């Protein structure tokens, strides 16, 4: 039961993390487009702004990669916990899987 409750509590966090990653990827793409569009402007201020923006885009990319790695590691940990639980309680796991299968069969047969 503990593995289930901790994974249910993590769903809002995972959804928020996915939204942040999507927003960061969009921001990086928009920033790159802006850099390409202003590449012909040779003024000192524009050059400095492009350099800062380019550095920020690289930080965003690194943050996205880190968040993605954390998500993958969290999924691996959840799989390990589920595997440990199933190995510790094999008959109970079979009974639960059978019960879920029966419930799904009943629900799907009604439609």
mmCIF file with all atom_site columns, C-alpha atoms in Angstrom:
data_model
loop_
_atom_site.group_PDB
_atom_site.id
_atom_site.type_symbol
_atom_site.label_atom_id
_atom_site.label_alt_id
_atom_site.label_comp_id
_atom_site.label_asym_id
_atom_site.label_entity_id
_atom_site.label_seq_id
_atom_site.pdbx_PDB_ins_code
_atom_site.Cartn_x
_atom_site.Cartn_y
_atom_site.Cartn_z
_atom_site.occupancy
_atom_site.B_iso_or_equiv
_atom_site.pdbx_formal_charge
_atom_site.auth_seq_id
_atom_site.auth_comp_id
_atom_site.auth_asym_id
_atom_site.auth_atom_id
_atom_site.pdbx_PDB_model_num
ATOM 1   C CA . UNK A 1 1   ? 0.000   0.000   0.000   1.00 0.00 ? 1   UNK A CA 1
ATOM 2   C CA . UNK A 1 2   ? 2.865   2.401   0.715   1.00 0.00 ? 2   UNK A CA 1
ATOM 3   C CA . UNK A 1 3   ? 4.183   2.133   -2.839  1.00 0.00 ? 3   UNK A CA 1
ATOM 4   C CA . UNK A 1 4   ? 0.736   2.983   -4.199  1.00 0.00 ? 4   UNK A CA 1
ATOM 5   C CA . UNK A 1 5   ? 0.166   5.987   -1.964  1.00 0.00 ? 5   UNK A CA 1
ATOM 6   C CA . UNK A 1 6   ? 3.590   7.468   -2.677  1.00 0.00 ? 6   UNK A CA 1
ATOM 7   C CA . UNK A 1 7   ? 3.110   7.071   -6.432  1.00 0.00 ? 7   UNK A CA 1
ATOM 8   C CA . UNK A 1 8   ? -0.333  8.682   -6.239  1.00 0.00 ? 8   UNK A CA 1
ATOM 9   C CA . UNK A 1 9   ? 1.095   11.628  -4.304  1.00 0.00 ? 9   UNK A CA 1
ATOM 10  C CA . UNK A 1 10  ? 3.789   12.064  -6.969  1.00 0.00 ? 10  UNK A CA 1
ATOM 11  C CA . UNK A 1 11  ? 1.346   12.377  -9.898  1.00 0.00 ? 11  UNK A CA 1
ATOM 12  C CA . UNK A 1 12  ? 0.694   16.135  -9.406  1.00 0.00 ? 12  UNK A CA 1
ATOM 13  C CA . UNK A 1 13  ? 4.436   16.696  -9.043  1.00 0.00 ? 13  UNK A CA 1
ATOM 14  C CA . UNK A 1 14  ? 5.147   14.699  -12.167 1.00 0.00 ? 14  UNK A CA 1
ATOM 15  C CA . UNK A 1 15  ? 2.499   16.609  -14.136 1.00 0.00 ? 15  UNK A CA 1
ATOM 16  C CA . UNK A 1 16  ? 3.935   19.928  -12.964 1.00 0.00 ? 16  UNK A CA 1
ATOM 17  C CA . UNK A 1 17  ? 7.445   18.786  -13.862 1.00 0.00 ? 17  UNK A CA 1
ATOM 18  C CA . UNK A 1 18  ? 6.259   17.791  -17.352 1.00 0.00 ? 18  UNK A CA 1
ATOM 19  C CA . UNK A 1 19  ? 4.576   21.192  -17.828 1.00 0.00 ? 19  UNK A CA 1
ATOM 20  C CA . UNK A 1 20  ? 7.740   22.993  -16.729 1.00 0.00 ? 20  UNK A CA 1
ATOM 21  C CA . UNK A 1 21  ? 9.833   20.892  -19.108 1.00 0.00 ? 21  UNK A CA 1
ATOM 22  C CA . UNK A 1 22  ? 7.470   21.642  -21.990 1.00 0.00 ? 22  UNK A CA 1
ATOM 23  C CA . UNK A 1 23  ? 7.543   25.352  -21.159 1.00 0.00 ? 23  UNK A CA 1
ATOM 24  C CA . UNK A 1 24  ? 11.336  25.351  -20.946 1.00 0.00 ? 24  UNK A CA 1
ATOM 25  C CA . UNK A 1 25  ? 11.635  23.591  -24.306 1.00 0.00 ? 25  UNK A CA 1
ATOM 26  C CA . UNK A 1 26  ? 9.262   26.114  -25.883 1.00 0.00 ? 26  UNK A CA 1
ATOM 27  C CA . UNK A 1 27  ? 11.218  28.978  -24.334 1.00 0.00 ? 27  UNK A CA 1
ATOM 28  C CA . UNK A 1 28  ? 14.483  27.585  -25.675 1.00 0.00 ? 28  UNK A CA 1
ATOM 29  C CA . UNK A 1 29  ? 13.039  27.182  -29.181 1.00 0.00 ? 29  UNK A CA 1
ATOM 30  C CA . UNK A 1 30  ? 11.615  30.717  -29.145 1.00 0.00 ? 30  UNK A CA 1
ATOM 31  C CA . UNK A 1 31  ? 14.888  32.139  -27.883 1.00 0.00 ? 31  UNK A CA 1
ATOM 32  C CA . UNK A 1 32  ? 16.823  30.353  -30.624 1.00 0.00 ? 32  UNK A CA 1
ATOM 33  C CA . UNK A 1 33  ? 14.430  31.749  -33.216 1.00 0.00 ? 33  UNK A CA 1
ATOM 34  C CA . UNK A 1 34  ? 14.968  35.230  -31.782 1.00 0.00 ? 34  UNK A CA 1
ATOM 35  C CA . UNK A 1 35  ? 18.733  34.755  -31.920 1.00 0.00 ? 35  UNK A CA 1
ATOM 36  C CA . UNK A 1 36  ? 18.537  33.739  -35.579 1.00 0.00 ? 36  UNK A CA 1
ATOM 37  C CA . UNK A 1 37  ? 16.231  36.638  -36.415 1.00 0.00 ? 37  UNK A CA 1
ATOM 38  C CA . UNK A 1 38  ? 18.529  39.236  -34.841 1.00 0.00 ? 38  UNK A CA 1
ATOM 39  C CA . UNK A 1 39  ? 21.799  37.755  -36.088 1.00 0.00 ? 39  UNK A CA 1
ATOM 40  C CA . UNK A 1 40  ? 22.245  40.564  -38.622 1.00 0.00 ? 40  UNK A CA 1
ATOM 41  C CA . UNK A 1 41  ? 22.074  43.313  -35.961 1.00 0.00 ? 41  UNK A CA 1
ATOM 42  C CA . UNK A 1 42  ? 25.707  44.127  -35.186 1.00 0.00 ? 42  UNK A CA 1
ATOM 43  C CA . UNK A 1 43  ? 25.264  46.765  -32.462 1.00 0.00 ? 43  UNK A CA 1
ATOM 44  C CA . UNK A 1 44  ? 27.077  46.254  -29.183 1.00 0.00 ? 44  UNK A CA 1
ATOM 45  C CA . UNK A 1 45  ? 23.874  46.038  -27.137 1.00 0.00 ? 45  UNK A CA 1
ATOM 46  C CA . UNK A 1 46  ? 22.346  43.472  -29.492 1.00 0.00 ? 46  UNK A CA 1
ATOM 47  C CA . UNK A 1 47  ? 25.535  41.393  -29.455 1.00 0.00 ? 47  UNK A CA 1
ATOM 48  C CA . UNK A 1 48  ? 25.625  41.471  -25.655 1.00 0.00 ? 48  UNK A CA 1
ATOM 49  C CA . UNK A 1 49  ? 21.929  40.592  -25.379 1.00 0.00 ? 49  UNK A CA 1
ATOM 50  C CA . UNK A 1 50  ? 22.378  37.680  -27.804 1.00 0.00 ? 50  UNK A CA 1
ATOM 51  C CA . UNK A 1 51  ? 25.310  36.377  -25.756 1.00 0.00 ? 51  UNK A CA 1
ATOM 52  C CA . UNK A 1 52  ? 23.286  36.529  -22.520 1.00 0.00 ? 52  UNK A CA 1
ATOM 53  C CA . UNK A 1 53  ? 20.287  34.909  -24.191 1.00 0.00 ? 53  UNK A CA 1
ATOM 54  C CA . UNK A 1 54  ? 22.470  32.183  -25.662 1.00 0.00 ? 54  UNK A CA 1
ATOM 55  C CA . UNK A 1 55  ? 23.928  31.441  -22.211 1.00 0.00 ? 55  UNK A CA 1
ATOM 56  C CA . UNK A 1 56  ? 20.429  31.316  -20.732 1.00 0.00 ? 56  UNK A CA 1
ATOM 57  C CA . UNK A 1 57  ? 19.254  28.941  -23.459 1.00 0.00 ? 57  UNK A CA 1
ATOM 58  C CA . UNK A 1 58  ? 22.135  26.612  -22.636 1.00 0.00 ? 58  UNK A CA 1
ATOM 59  C CA . UNK A 1 59  ? 21.174  26.694  -18.934 1.00 0.00 ? 59  UNK A CA 1
ATOM 60  C CA . UNK A 1 60  ? 17.555  25.902  -19.856 1.00 0.00 ? 60  UNK A CA 1
ATOM 61  C CA . UNK A 1 61  ? 18.687  22.942  -21.949 1.00 0.00 ? 61  UNK A CA 1
ATOM 62  C CA . UNK A 1 62  ? 20.787  21.640  -19.052 1.00 0.00 ? 62  UNK A CA 1
ATOM 63  C CA . UNK A 1 63  ? 17.857  22.041  -16.659 1.00 0.00 ? 63  UNK A CA 1
ATOM 64  C CA . UNK A 1 64  ? 15.560  20.136  -19.042 1.00 0.00 ? 64  UNK A CA 1
ATOM 65  C CA . UNK A 1 65  ? 18.064  17.313  -19.310 1.00 0.00 ? 65  UNK A CA 1
ATOM 66  C CA . UNK A 1 66  ? 18.413  17.167  -15.525 1.00 0.00 ? 66  UNK A CA 1
ATOM 67  C CA . UNK A 1 67  ? 14.641  17.123  -14.974 1.00 0.00 ? 67  UNK A CA 1
ATOM 68  C CA . UNK A 1 68  ? 14.248  14.393  -17.558 1.00 0.00 ? 68  UNK A CA 1
ATOM 69  C CA . UNK A 1 69  ? 16.958  12.303  -15.895 1.00 0.00 ? 69  UNK A CA 1
ATOM 70  C CA . UNK A 1 70  ? 15.268  12.715  -12.513 1.00 0.00 ? 70  UNK A CA 1
ATOM 71  C CA . UNK A 1 71  ? 11.982  11.564  -14.036 1.00 0.00 ? 71  UNK A CA 1
ATOM 72  C CA . UNK A 1 72  ? 13.619  8.492   -15.538 1.00 0.00 ? 72  UNK A CA 1
ATOM 73  C CA . UNK A 1 73  ? 15.312  7.662   -12.242 1.00 0.00 ? 73  UNK A CA 1
ATOM 74  C CA . UNK A 1 74  ? 12.014  8.076   -10.385 1.00 0.00 ? 74  UNK A CA 1
ATOM 75  C CA . UNK A 1 75  ? 10.325  5.692   -12.807 1.00 0.00 ? 75  UNK A CA 1
ATOM 76  C CA . UNK A 1 76  ? 13.115  3.158   -12.331 1.00 0.00 ? 76  UNK A CA 1
ATOM 77  C CA . UNK A 1 77  ? 12.728  3.401   -8.568  1.00 0.00 ? 77  UNK A CA 1
ATOM 78  C CA . UNK A 1 78  ? 8.968   2.868   -8.836  1.00 0.00 ? 78  UNK A CA 1
ATOM 79  C CA . UNK A 1 79  ? 9.528   -0.226  -10.969 1.00 0.00 ? 79  UNK A CA 1
ATOM 80  C CA . UNK A 1 80  ? 12.024  -1.566  -8.414  1.00 0.00 ? 80  UNK A CA 1
ATOM 81  C CA . UNK A 1 81  ? 9.549   -1.009  -5.577  1.00 0.00 ? 81  UNK A CA 1
ATOM 82  C CA . UNK A 1 82  ? 6.751   -2.718  -7.498  1.00 0.00 ? 82  UNK A CA 1
ATOM 83  C CA . UNK A 1 83  ? 9.026   -5.643  -8.312  1.00 0.00 ? 83  UNK A CA 1
ATOM 84  C CA . UNK A 1 84  ? 10.081  -5.982  -4.664  1.00 0.00 ? 84  UNK A CA 1
ATOM 85  C CA . UNK A 1 85  ? 6.451   -5.877  -3.521  1.00 0.00 ? 85  UNK A CA 1
ATOM 86  C CA . UNK A 1 86  ? 5.378   -8.500  -6.048  1.00 0.00 ? 86  UNK A CA 1
ATOM 87  C CA . UNK A 1 87  ? 8.285   -10.772 -5.096  1.00 0.00 ? 87  UNK A CA 1
ATOM 88  C CA . UNK A 1 88  ? 7.509   -10.353 -1.393  1.00 0.00 ? 88  UNK A CA 1
ATOM 89  C CA . UNK A 1 89  ? 3.788   -11.075 -1.860  1.00 0.00 ? 89  UNK A CA 1
ATOM 90  C CA . UNK A 1 90  ? 3.361   -13.202 -5.001  1.00 0.00 ? 90  UNK A CA 1
ATOM 91  C CA . UNK A 1 91  ? -0.040  -14.737 -4.190  1.00 0.00 ? 91  UNK A CA 1
ATOM 92  C CA . UNK A 1 92  ? -1.540  -11.440 -3.114  1.00 0.00 ? 92  UNK A CA 1
ATOM 93  C CA . UNK A 1 93  ? -0.233  -9.847  -6.321  1.00 0.00 ? 93  UNK A CA 1
ATOM 94  C CA . UNK A 1 94  ? -1.876  -12.554 -8.413  1.00 0.00 ? 94  UNK A CA 1
ATOM 95  C CA . UNK A 1 95  ? -5.157  -12.064 -6.550  1.00 0.00 ? 95  UNK A CA 1
ATOM 96  C CA . UNK A 1 96  ? -5.062  -8.301  -7.060  1.00 0.00 ? 96  UNK A CA 1
ATOM 97  C CA . UNK A 1 97  ? -4.246  -8.690  -10.768 1.00 0.00 ? 97  UNK A CA 1
ATOM 98  C CA . UNK A 1 98  ? -7.098  -11.186 -11.129 1.00 0.00 ? 98  UNK A CA 1
ATOM 99  C CA . UNK A 1 99  ? -9.516  -8.839  -9.353  1.00 0.00 ? 99  UNK A CA 1
ATOM 100 C CA . UNK A 1 100 ? -8.522  -5.891  -11.523 1.00 0.00 ? 100 UNK A CA 1
ATOM 101 C CA . UNK A 1 101 ? -8.954  -8.062  -14.615 1.00 0.00 ? 101 UNK A CA 1
ATOM 102 C CA . UNK A 1 102 ? -12.440 -9.124  -13.530 1.00 0.00 ? 102 UNK A CA 1
ATOM 103 C CA . UNK A 1 103 ? -13.434 -5.516  -12.815 1.00 0.00 ? 103 UNK A CA 1
ATOM 104 C CA . UNK A 1 104 ? -12.133 -4.346  -16.184 1.00 0.00 ? 104 UNK A CA 1
ATOM 105 C CA . UNK A 1 105 ? -13.971 -7.189  -17.908 1.00 0.00 ? 105 UNK A CA 1
ATOM 106 C CA . UNK A 1 106 ? -17.234 -6.255  -16.215 1.00 0.00 ? 106 UNK A CA 1
ATOM 107 C CA . UNK A 1 107 ? -16.846 -2.558  -16.989 1.00 0.00 ? 107 UNK A CA 1
ATOM 108 C CA . UNK A 1 108 ? -15.852 -3.126  -20.614 1.00 0.00 ? 108 UNK A CA 1
ATOM 109 C CA . UNK A 1 109 ? -18.629 -5.664  -21.165 1.00 0.00 ? 109 UNK A CA 1
ATOM 110 C CA . UNK A 1 110 ? -21.262 -3.142  -20.037 1.00 0.00 ? 110 UNK A CA 1
ATOM 111 C CA . UNK A 1 111 ? -20.278 -0.647  -22.717 1.00 0.00 ? 111 UNK A CA 1
#
